[in-house]
PDB file of C-alpha atoms in Angstrom:
ATOM      1  CA  UNK A   1       3.280 189.851 102.781  1.00 35.00           C
ATOM      2  CA  UNK A   2       5.576 192.520 104.263  1.00 36.00           C
ATOM      3  CA  UNK A   3       5.264 195.058 101.545  1.00 36.00           C
ATOM      4  CA  UNK A   4       6.756 194.779  98.076  1.00 30.00           C
ATOM      5  CA  UNK A   5       9.908 193.002  98.392  1.00 29.00           C
ATOM      6  CA  UNK A   6      10.071 194.306 102.189  1.00 31.00           C
ATOM      7  CA  UNK A   7       9.544 198.090 100.723  1.00 33.00           C
ATOM      8  CA  UNK A   8       7.369 200.320 102.916  1.00 33.00           C
ATOM      9  CA  UNK A   9       7.445 197.847 105.534  1.00 35.00           C
ATOM     10  CA  UNK A  10       6.449 199.315 108.816  1.00 32.00           C
ATOM     11  CA  UNK A  11       5.742 196.438 110.926  1.00 36.00           C
ATOM     12  CA  UNK A  12       9.423 196.139 112.260  1.00 39.00           C
ATOM     13  CA  UNK A  13       9.915 197.045 115.887  1.00 40.00           C
ATOM     14  CA  UNK A  14      10.273 200.727 116.694  1.00 43.00           C
ATOM     15  CA  UNK A  15      13.622 200.173 118.140  1.00 45.00           C
ATOM     16  CA  UNK A  16      15.236 199.265 114.515  1.00 47.00           C
ATOM     17  CA  UNK A  17      16.392 196.431 113.054  1.00 49.00           C
ATOM     18  CA  UNK A  18      17.585 193.204 114.916  1.00 52.00           C
ATOM     19  CA  UNK A  19      21.668 193.653 114.900  1.00 52.00           C
ATOM     20  CA  UNK A  20      22.125 190.033 115.611  1.00 54.00           C
ATOM     21  CA  UNK A  21      20.137 189.108 112.176  1.00 55.00           C
ATOM     22  CA  UNK A  22      22.139 188.553 108.941  1.00 62.00           C
ATOM     23  CA  UNK A  23      24.062 191.907 107.596  1.00 71.00           C
ATOM     24  CA  UNK A  24      23.363 193.341 104.111  1.00 76.00           C
ATOM     25  CA  UNK A  25      26.138 194.941 101.898  1.00 88.00           C
ATOM     26  CA  UNK A  26      25.971 198.474 102.373  1.00 89.00           C
ATOM     27  CA  UNK A  27      24.813 199.249  98.985  1.00 90.00           C
ATOM     28  CA  UNK A  28      21.425 197.079  99.338  1.00 93.00           C
ATOM     29  CA  UNK A  29      21.094 197.878 103.150  1.00 94.00           C
ATOM     30  CA  UNK A  30      21.019 201.939 101.864  1.00 96.00           C
ATOM     31  CA  UNK A  31      18.127 201.090  99.688  1.00 96.00           C
ATOM     32  CA  UNK A  32      16.319 198.669 102.071  1.00 96.00           C
ATOM     33  CA  UNK A  33      16.496 201.749 104.758  1.00 97.00           C
ATOM     34  CA  UNK A  34      15.481 204.296 102.208  1.00 97.00           C
ATOM     35  CA  UNK A  35      12.360 202.658 101.069  1.00 97.00           C
ATOM     36  CA  UNK A  36      11.726 201.278 104.605  1.00 96.00           C
ATOM     37  CA  UNK A  37      11.761 205.083 105.679  1.00 97.00           C
ATOM     38  CA  UNK A  38      10.548 206.679 102.263  1.00 98.00           C
ATOM     39  CA  UNK A  39       7.444 208.388 103.883  1.00 97.00           C
ATOM     40  CA  UNK A  40       9.122 209.637 106.813  1.00 98.00           C
ATOM     41  CA  UNK A  41      11.999 210.951 104.561  1.00 98.00           C
ATOM     42  CA  UNK A  42       9.107 212.751 102.673  1.00 98.00           C
ATOM     43  CA  UNK A  43       7.850 214.403 105.919  1.00 98.00           C
ATOM     44  CA  UNK A  44      11.143 214.825 107.369  1.00 98.00           C
ATOM     45  CA  UNK A  45      12.159 216.941 103.898  1.00 98.00           C
ATOM     46  CA  UNK A  46       8.946 218.953 104.460  1.00 98.00           C
ATOM     47  CA  UNK A  47       9.771 219.708 108.213  1.00 98.00           C
ATOM     48  CA  UNK A  48      13.725 220.633 107.354  1.00 98.00           C
ATOM     49  CA  UNK A  49      12.241 223.452 104.708  1.00 98.00           C
ATOM     50  CA  UNK A  50       9.691 224.460 106.947  1.00 98.00           C
ATOM     51  CA  UNK A  51      12.061 225.408 109.673  1.00 98.00           C
ATOM     52  CA  UNK A  52      14.789 226.702 107.237  1.00 98.00           C
ATOM     53  CA  UNK A  53      12.296 229.606 105.841  1.00 96.00           C
ATOM     54  CA  UNK A  54      13.478 232.487 108.591  1.00 94.00           C
ATOM     55  CA  UNK A  55      17.079 231.425 107.107  1.00 96.00           C
ATOM     56  CA  UNK A  56      18.628 232.173 110.721  1.00 96.00           C
ATOM     57  CA  UNK A  57      17.590 228.841 111.714  1.00 97.00           C
ATOM     58  CA  UNK A  58      19.075 226.857 109.024  1.00 98.00           C
ATOM     59  CA  UNK A  59      22.044 225.648 111.376  1.00 98.00           C
ATOM     60  CA  UNK A  60      19.804 224.596 114.218  1.00 98.00           C
ATOM     61  CA  UNK A  61      17.301 223.249 112.080  1.00 98.00           C
ATOM     62  CA  UNK A  62      20.208 220.915 110.320  1.00 98.00           C
ATOM     63  CA  UNK A  63      21.101 219.633 113.503  1.00 98.00           C
ATOM     64  CA  UNK A  64      17.753 218.283 114.010  1.00 98.00           C
ATOM     65  CA  UNK A  65      17.410 217.591 110.557  1.00 98.00           C
ATOM     66  CA  UNK A  66      20.794 215.588 110.841  1.00 98.00           C
ATOM     67  CA  UNK A  67      19.999 213.627 114.170  1.00 98.00           C
ATOM     68  CA  UNK A  68      17.011 212.103 112.504  1.00 98.00           C
ATOM     69  CA  UNK A  69      18.738 211.012 109.297  1.00 98.00           C
ATOM     70  CA  UNK A  70      21.895 209.521 111.697  1.00 98.00           C
ATOM     71  CA  UNK A  71      19.136 207.388 113.472  1.00 98.00           C
ATOM     72  CA  UNK A  72      17.906 205.871 110.287  1.00 97.00           C
ATOM     73  CA  UNK A  73      21.241 205.656 108.528  1.00 97.00           C
ATOM     74  CA  UNK A  74      21.946 203.363 111.592  1.00 94.00           C
ATOM     75  CA  UNK A  75      18.725 201.987 111.454  1.00 94.00           C
ATOM     76  CA  UNK A  76      18.018 203.206 114.913  1.00 95.00           C
ATOM     77  CA  UNK A  77      13.906 204.509 115.588  1.00 93.00           C
ATOM     78  CA  UNK A  78      13.721 208.191 115.851  1.00 95.00           C
ATOM     79  CA  UNK A  79      10.572 209.808 116.804  1.00 96.00           C
ATOM     80  CA  UNK A  80      10.305 212.351 113.690  1.00 96.00           C
ATOM     81  CA  UNK A  81       8.651 215.811 115.009  1.00 97.00           C
ATOM     82  CA  UNK A  82       9.776 215.258 118.777  1.00 97.00           C
ATOM     83  CA  UNK A  83      13.400 214.247 118.210  1.00 98.00           C
ATOM     84  CA  UNK A  84      14.003 216.588 115.532  1.00 98.00           C
ATOM     85  CA  UNK A  85      12.959 219.651 117.681  1.00 98.00           C
ATOM     86  CA  UNK A  86      14.875 218.344 120.936  1.00 98.00           C
ATOM     87  CA  UNK A  87      18.092 217.930 118.620  1.00 98.00           C
ATOM     88  CA  UNK A  88      16.970 221.818 116.937  1.00 98.00           C
ATOM     89  CA  UNK A  89      16.984 222.644 120.768  1.00 98.00           C
ATOM     90  CA  UNK A  90      19.887 220.910 122.108  1.00 97.00           C
ATOM     91  CA  UNK A  91      22.464 222.058 119.373  1.00 98.00           C
ATOM     92  CA  UNK A  92      21.163 225.184 118.434  1.00 97.00           C
ATOM     93  CA  UNK A  93      24.442 227.219 119.441  1.00 97.00           C
ATOM     94  CA  UNK A  94      27.144 224.777 117.743  1.00 98.00           C
ATOM     95  CA  UNK A  95      24.827 224.283 114.676  1.00 98.00           C
ATOM     96  CA  UNK A  96      24.256 228.409 113.943  1.00 98.00           C
ATOM     97  CA  UNK A  97      27.799 228.702 114.917  1.00 98.00           C
ATOM     98  CA  UNK A  98      28.655 226.409 112.086  1.00 98.00           C
ATOM     99  CA  UNK A  99      26.171 228.124 109.563  1.00 98.00           C
ATOM    100  CA  UNK A 100      27.788 231.353 110.156  1.00 98.00           C
ATOM    101  CA  UNK A 101      31.334 229.954 109.702  1.00 98.00           C
ATOM    102  CA  UNK A 102      29.854 228.300 106.830  1.00 98.00           C
ATOM    103  CA  UNK A 103      28.291 231.624 105.141  1.00 98.00           C
ATOM    104  CA  UNK A 104      31.603 233.247 105.953  1.00 98.00           C
ATOM    105  CA  UNK A 105      34.019 230.424 104.027  1.00 98.00           C
ATOM    106  CA  UNK A 106      31.770 230.403 100.838  1.00 98.00           C
ATOM    107  CA  UNK A 107      31.475 234.245 100.559  1.00 98.00           C
ATOM    108  CA  UNK A 108      35.794 234.436 100.674  1.00 98.00           C
ATOM    109  CA  UNK A 109      36.105 231.395  98.605  1.00 98.00           C
ATOM    110  CA  UNK A 110      33.682 232.599  95.738  1.00 98.00           C
ATOM    111  CA  UNK A 111      34.691 236.216  95.639  1.00 97.00           C
ATOM    112  CA  UNK A 112      38.390 235.073  95.799  1.00 97.00           C
ATOM    113  CA  UNK A 113      37.763 232.484  93.002  1.00 97.00           C
ATOM    114  CA  UNK A 114      35.897 235.527  91.080  1.00 96.00           C
ATOM    115  CA  UNK A 115      38.883 237.669  91.661  1.00 95.00           C
ATOM    116  CA  UNK A 116      41.250 235.477  90.007  1.00 94.00           C
ATOM    117  CA  UNK A 117      38.913 234.741  87.270  1.00 94.00           C
ATOM    118  CA  UNK A 118      38.466 237.938  86.337  1.00 92.00           C
ATOM    119  CA  UNK A 119      42.776 238.575  86.365  1.00 90.00           C
ATOM    120  CA  UNK A 120      44.668 237.882  83.258  1.00 83.00           C
ATOM    121  CA  UNK A 121      45.466 234.148  82.464  1.00 83.00           C
ATOM    122  CA  UNK A 122      48.540 233.681  84.088  1.00 90.00           C
ATOM    123  CA  UNK A 123      50.256 230.807  86.066  1.00 92.00           C
ATOM    124  CA  UNK A 124      49.879 232.742  89.431  1.00 93.00           C
ATOM    125  CA  UNK A 125      46.293 233.183  88.833  1.00 93.00           C
ATOM    126  CA  UNK A 126      45.392 229.478  87.595  1.00 94.00           C
ATOM    127  CA  UNK A 127      47.217 228.457  90.767  1.00 96.00           C
ATOM    128  CA  UNK A 128      45.473 230.607  92.784  1.00 96.00           C
ATOM    129  CA  UNK A 129      41.766 229.460  91.192  1.00 96.00           C
ATOM    130  CA  UNK A 130      43.134 225.672  92.061  1.00 97.00           C
ATOM    131  CA  UNK A 131      43.748 226.460  95.474  1.00 98.00           C
ATOM    132  CA  UNK A 132      39.960 228.157  95.833  1.00 98.00           C
ATOM    133  CA  UNK A 133      38.630 225.055  94.244  1.00 97.00           C
ATOM    134  CA  UNK A 134      40.077 222.770  96.541  1.00 98.00           C
ATOM    135  CA  UNK A 135      39.375 224.761  99.651  1.00 98.00           C
ATOM    136  CA  UNK A 136      35.828 224.667  98.607  1.00 98.00           C
ATOM    137  CA  UNK A 137      36.131 220.760  98.483  1.00 98.00           C
ATOM    138  CA  UNK A 138      37.491 220.670 101.651  1.00 98.00           C
ATOM    139  CA  UNK A 139      35.090 222.841 103.167  1.00 98.00           C
ATOM    140  CA  UNK A 140      32.198 220.451 101.620  1.00 98.00           C
ATOM    141  CA  UNK A 141      34.010 217.284 102.706  1.00 98.00           C
ATOM    142  CA  UNK A 142      34.252 218.783 106.239  1.00 98.00           C
ATOM    143  CA  UNK A 143      30.265 219.499 106.277  1.00 98.00           C
ATOM    144  CA  UNK A 144      30.105 215.743 105.932  1.00 98.00           C
ATOM    145  CA  UNK A 145      31.270 215.141 109.318  1.00 98.00           C
ATOM    146  CA  UNK A 146      30.582 218.459 111.476  1.00 98.00           C
ATOM    147  CA  UNK A 147      27.030 218.301 111.694  1.00 98.00           C
ATOM    148  CA  UNK A 148      26.895 214.584 112.263  1.00 98.00           C
ATOM    149  CA  UNK A 149      29.419 215.184 115.050  1.00 98.00           C
ATOM    150  CA  UNK A 150      27.473 218.156 116.857  1.00 98.00           C
ATOM    151  CA  UNK A 151      24.159 215.778 117.678  1.00 98.00           C
ATOM    152  CA  UNK A 152      26.520 213.010 118.525  1.00 96.00           C
ATOM    153  CA  UNK A 153      29.311 213.873 120.711  1.00 93.00           C
ATOM    154  CA  UNK A 154      29.768 216.455 123.602  1.00 92.00           C
ATOM    155  CA  UNK A 155      33.216 217.834 121.756  1.00 94.00           C
ATOM    156  CA  UNK A 156      33.953 221.412 122.119  1.00 96.00           C
ATOM    157  CA  UNK A 157      33.518 223.036 118.634  1.00 98.00           C
ATOM    158  CA  UNK A 158      37.316 223.884 117.629  1.00 97.00           C
ATOM    159  CA  UNK A 159      37.478 219.871 118.086  1.00 96.00           C
ATOM    160  CA  UNK A 160      34.883 219.317 115.781  1.00 98.00           C
ATOM    161  CA  UNK A 161      36.371 221.248 113.302  1.00 98.00           C
ATOM    162  CA  UNK A 162      39.621 219.547 113.477  1.00 97.00           C
ATOM    163  CA  UNK A 163      37.998 216.398 113.516  1.00 97.00           C
ATOM    164  CA  UNK A 164      36.155 216.972 110.285  1.00 98.00           C
ATOM    165  CA  UNK A 165      39.525 218.327 108.790  1.00 98.00           C
ATOM    166  CA  UNK A 166      40.844 215.274 109.422  1.00 98.00           C
ATOM    167  CA  UNK A 167      38.032 212.875 108.217  1.00 98.00           C
ATOM    168  CA  UNK A 168      38.174 214.753 105.004  1.00 98.00           C
ATOM    169  CA  UNK A 169      41.320 213.317 103.929  1.00 98.00           C
ATOM    170  CA  UNK A 170      40.800 210.094 106.028  1.00 97.00           C
ATOM    171  CA  UNK A 171      37.415 209.616 104.226  1.00 97.00           C
ATOM    172  CA  UNK A 172      38.278 211.044 100.874  1.00 97.00           C
ATOM    173  CA  UNK A 173      37.408 208.203  98.902  1.00 97.00           C
ATOM    174  CA  UNK A 174      33.894 207.778 100.540  1.00 97.00           C
ATOM    175  CA  UNK A 175      33.456 211.650 100.326  1.00 98.00           C
ATOM    176  CA  UNK A 176      34.267 211.695  96.791  1.00 98.00           C
ATOM    177  CA  UNK A 177      31.330 208.788  96.040  1.00 97.00           C
ATOM    178  CA  UNK A 178      29.216 211.051  98.439  1.00 98.00           C
ATOM    179  CA  UNK A 179      29.987 214.207  96.367  1.00 98.00           C
ATOM    180  CA  UNK A 180      29.084 212.491  93.247  1.00 98.00           C
ATOM    181  CA  UNK A 181      25.967 211.766  94.236  1.00 97.00           C
ATOM    182  CA  UNK A 182      25.045 215.259  95.809  1.00 97.00           C
ATOM    183  CA  UNK A 183      26.455 216.754  92.591  1.00 98.00           C
ATOM    184  CA  UNK A 184      23.914 214.313  90.518  1.00 98.00           C
ATOM    185  CA  UNK A 185      20.876 214.798  92.375  1.00 98.00           C
ATOM    186  CA  UNK A 186      21.224 218.543  93.034  1.00 97.00           C
ATOM    187  CA  UNK A 187      22.353 219.130  89.494  1.00 98.00           C
ATOM    188  CA  UNK A 188      19.752 217.349  87.913  1.00 98.00           C
ATOM    189  CA  UNK A 189      17.076 219.287  90.048  1.00 97.00           C
ATOM    190  CA  UNK A 190      18.354 222.391  89.157  1.00 97.00           C
ATOM    191  CA  UNK A 191      18.497 221.251  85.175  1.00 97.00           C
ATOM    192  CA  UNK A 192      14.882 220.377  85.378  1.00 97.00           C
ATOM    193  CA  UNK A 193      13.682 222.807  87.431  1.00 96.00           C
ATOM    194  CA  UNK A 194      10.652 224.106  87.654  1.00 96.00           C
ATOM    195  CA  UNK A 195       9.691 220.237  86.715  1.00 97.00           C
ATOM    196  CA  UNK A 196      11.628 218.878  89.509  1.00 97.00           C
ATOM    197  CA  UNK A 197       9.990 221.315  92.054  1.00 98.00           C
ATOM    198  CA  UNK A 198       8.018 218.317  93.608  1.00 98.00           C
ATOM    199  CA  UNK A 199      11.334 216.644  94.054  1.00 97.00           C
ATOM    200  CA  UNK A 200      12.902 219.158  95.823  1.00 98.00           C
ATOM    201  CA  UNK A 201      10.012 219.920  98.021  1.00 98.00           C
ATOM    202  CA  UNK A 202       9.519 216.550  99.017  1.00 98.00           C
ATOM    203  CA  UNK A 203      12.528 214.295  98.463  1.00 98.00           C
ATOM    204  CA  UNK A 204      15.528 216.195  97.511  1.00 98.00           C
ATOM    205  CA  UNK A 205      16.946 217.039 100.907  1.00 98.00           C
ATOM    206  CA  UNK A 206      16.092 214.135 102.933  1.00 98.00           C
ATOM    207  CA  UNK A 207      17.786 212.042  99.788  1.00 98.00           C
ATOM    208  CA  UNK A 208      20.868 213.960  99.841  1.00 98.00           C
ATOM    209  CA  UNK A 209      21.008 214.007 103.567  1.00 98.00           C
ATOM    210  CA  UNK A 210      20.353 210.027 104.323  1.00 98.00           C
ATOM    211  CA  UNK A 211      23.282 209.564 101.631  1.00 98.00           C
ATOM    212  CA  UNK A 212      25.790 212.123 103.607  1.00 98.00           C
ATOM    213  CA  UNK A 213      24.706 210.507 106.975  1.00 98.00           C
ATOM    214  CA  UNK A 214      24.742 206.650 106.018  1.00 98.00           C
ATOM    215  CA  UNK A 215      28.215 207.035 104.173  1.00 97.00           C
ATOM    216  CA  UNK A 216      29.983 209.437 106.708  1.00 98.00           C
ATOM    217  CA  UNK A 217      28.662 208.114 110.149  1.00 98.00           C
ATOM    218  CA  UNK A 218      30.997 204.818 110.060  1.00 97.00           C
ATOM    219  CA  UNK A 219      34.150 207.243 110.113  1.00 97.00           C
ATOM    220  CA  UNK A 220      33.003 209.194 112.826  1.00 97.00           C
ATOM    221  CA  UNK A 221      32.326 205.999 114.959  1.00 95.00           C
ATOM    222  CA  UNK A 222      35.543 204.459 113.564  1.00 95.00           C
ATOM    223  CA  UNK A 223      37.732 207.067 114.314  1.00 96.00           C
ATOM    224  CA  UNK A 224      35.721 209.232 116.936  1.00 94.00           C
ATOM    225  CA  UNK A 225      33.572 207.272 119.072  1.00 92.00           C
ATOM    226  CA  UNK A 226      35.107 203.764 119.180  1.00 91.00           C
ATOM    227  CA  UNK A 227      38.434 205.101 120.617  1.00 90.00           C
ATOM    228  CA  UNK A 228      37.031 206.774 123.360  1.00 83.00           C
ATOM    229  CA  UNK A 229      35.652 203.724 124.802  1.00 83.00           C
ATOM    230  CA  UNK A 230      38.682 201.821 124.065  1.00 85.00           C
ATOM    231  CA  UNK A 231      40.991 204.162 125.665  1.00 83.00           C
ATOM    232  CA  UNK A 232      38.641 203.616 128.814  1.00 79.00           C
ATOM    233  CA  UNK A 233      38.146 199.893 128.407  1.00 72.00           C
ATOM    234  CA  UNK A 234      34.626 200.348 128.288  1.00 75.00           C
ATOM    235  CA  UNK A 235      31.629 198.555 126.203  1.00 74.00           C
ATOM    236  CA  UNK A 236      30.551 200.831 123.656  1.00 71.00           C
ATOM    237  CA  UNK A 237      26.691 200.920 123.829  1.00 68.00           C
ATOM    238  CA  UNK A 238      26.390 200.800 120.012  1.00 64.00           C
ATOM    239  CA  UNK A 239      27.776 197.350 120.162  1.00 64.00           C
ATOM    240  CA  UNK A 240      25.655 195.953 122.418  1.00 55.00           C
ATOM    241  CA  UNK A 241      22.973 193.608 120.844  1.00 51.00           C
ATOM    242  CA  UNK A 242      19.162 194.603 121.471  1.00 45.00           C
ATOM    243  CA  UNK A 243      17.387 193.965 124.623  1.00 38.00           C
ATOM    244  CA  UNK A 244      20.418 194.478 127.105  1.00 34.00           C
ATOM    245  CA  UNK A 245      20.044 197.039 129.874  1.00 30.00           C
ATOM    246  CA  UNK A 246      22.323 199.665 128.563  1.00 26.00           C
ATOM    247  CA  UNK A 247      20.383 202.101 126.164  1.00 25.00           C
ATOM    248  CA  UNK A 248      22.554 204.277 124.029  1.00 29.00           C
ATOM    249  CA  UNK A 249      21.693 207.955 124.891  1.00 34.00           C
ATOM    250  CA  UNK A 250      24.312 209.415 122.405  1.00 43.00           C
ATOM    251  CA  UNK A 251      27.510 209.917 124.062  1.00 39.00           C
ATOM    252  CA  UNK A 252      26.460 214.092 124.304  1.00 38.00           C
ATOM    253  CA  UNK A 253      26.667 213.679 127.948  1.00 36.00           C
ATOM    254  CA  UNK A 254      30.302 212.820 128.196  1.00 41.00           C
ATOM    255  CA  UNK A 255      32.857 214.944 126.139  1.00 43.00           C
ATOM    256  CA  UNK A 256      35.273 213.067 124.340  1.00 50.00           C
ATOM    257  CA  UNK A 257      38.569 213.918 125.424  1.00 44.00           C
ATOM    258  CA  UNK A 258      42.116 214.385 123.323  1.00 37.00           C
ATOM    259  CA  UNK A 259      43.912 211.161 122.883  1.00 37.00           C
ATOM    260  CA  UNK A 260      47.180 211.402 124.619  1.00 35.00           C
ATOM    261  CA  UNK A 261      50.265 210.776 122.338  1.00 34.00           C
ATOM    262  CA  UNK A 262      52.077 207.410 122.230  1.00 38.00           C
ATOM    263  CA  UNK A 263      48.798 205.613 121.603  1.00 39.00           C
ATOM    264  CA  UNK A 264      48.537 202.912 118.672  1.00 37.00           C
ATOM    265  CA  UNK A 265      46.112 203.256 116.244  1.00 41.00           C
ATOM    266  CA  UNK A 266      44.836 205.741 114.058  1.00 42.00           C
ATOM    267  CA  UNK A 267      42.619 207.835 116.124  1.00 45.00           C
ATOM    268  CA  UNK A 268      41.404 211.583 116.114  1.00 58.00           C
ATOM    269  CA  UNK A 269      39.486 213.473 118.875  1.00 53.00           C
TER     270      UNK A 269
END
C-alpha cells in the first residue's frame, strides 16, 4: 500500500510523475505534491535557514531554495542539496542584486509611509499612504515571479524586473490568493510565537515557497517560456512526454529575446 491515500509515497521514479497520466485539479495536486515531498520540504526549510544566517547570502540562498521548489511545483525531480548549491552558485549575482534592491525599496516605502502617517490627517497624506501601500503590494507580487525567472531563464536583470512587473498585474487574482495564504501562515506564526517556533524552523518557509512557486510558475511558462519557443517554432521541452530524448535543462543556456512588435497574442519578455 503506497502510503496513506498516497501521502509520503516515495516509490515513484525520481524523474517525477507520469505526465501522460490523468491530471488532477490543481487544488488537489498541490496537496498531493506537498505530502509526497513533506520530509524533503522539512530538510529544505532547514537548509534555507542555515544558508540565510550570514544575511548577505539571503539572495543566493533564495535562488537555490526557489530552484528546488520550482521543480517540486512542476512535479520534477530535484537533488535537494546539490541542486540547491548549484542554483546558489550559478545565480548568485542576479539574486544578490534582487535582494539589495528589495531591501532598498522596502526601506524607502516603509519610511515614506511612516513619514506620511506622522503628518496631519489630510487628504494628501491619506493618498500618499495609499500609494505607498500600493507600491508595497506590487513589490511583493513582483517577488513571486522574479526569483523564479532568475533560476529558469537567462534574461537580463532589467527584463526580469519588467516581466515581474507585468505579471504582477496579469496574474493579480492568483497573486491575491497567494498573498492570502502567505499572510495567514506568516501571521499565525507571528501571533503564536514562540509556540510556533518549531513550525517556523521546520516548515514555514518551504510551505510558503511552494505555494508561491506552484501558483506563479504557470504564468511564467505561459507568458515568457511558451512564447519563446512558439516564436522560434521549436518544441518546448516542458511539453515533451517522459522517455523522449530531449531533456529539459532549464532555458538558462538560451536567452529569451524580446518579442518584436506586431505579434498576435499576449506575450511579455
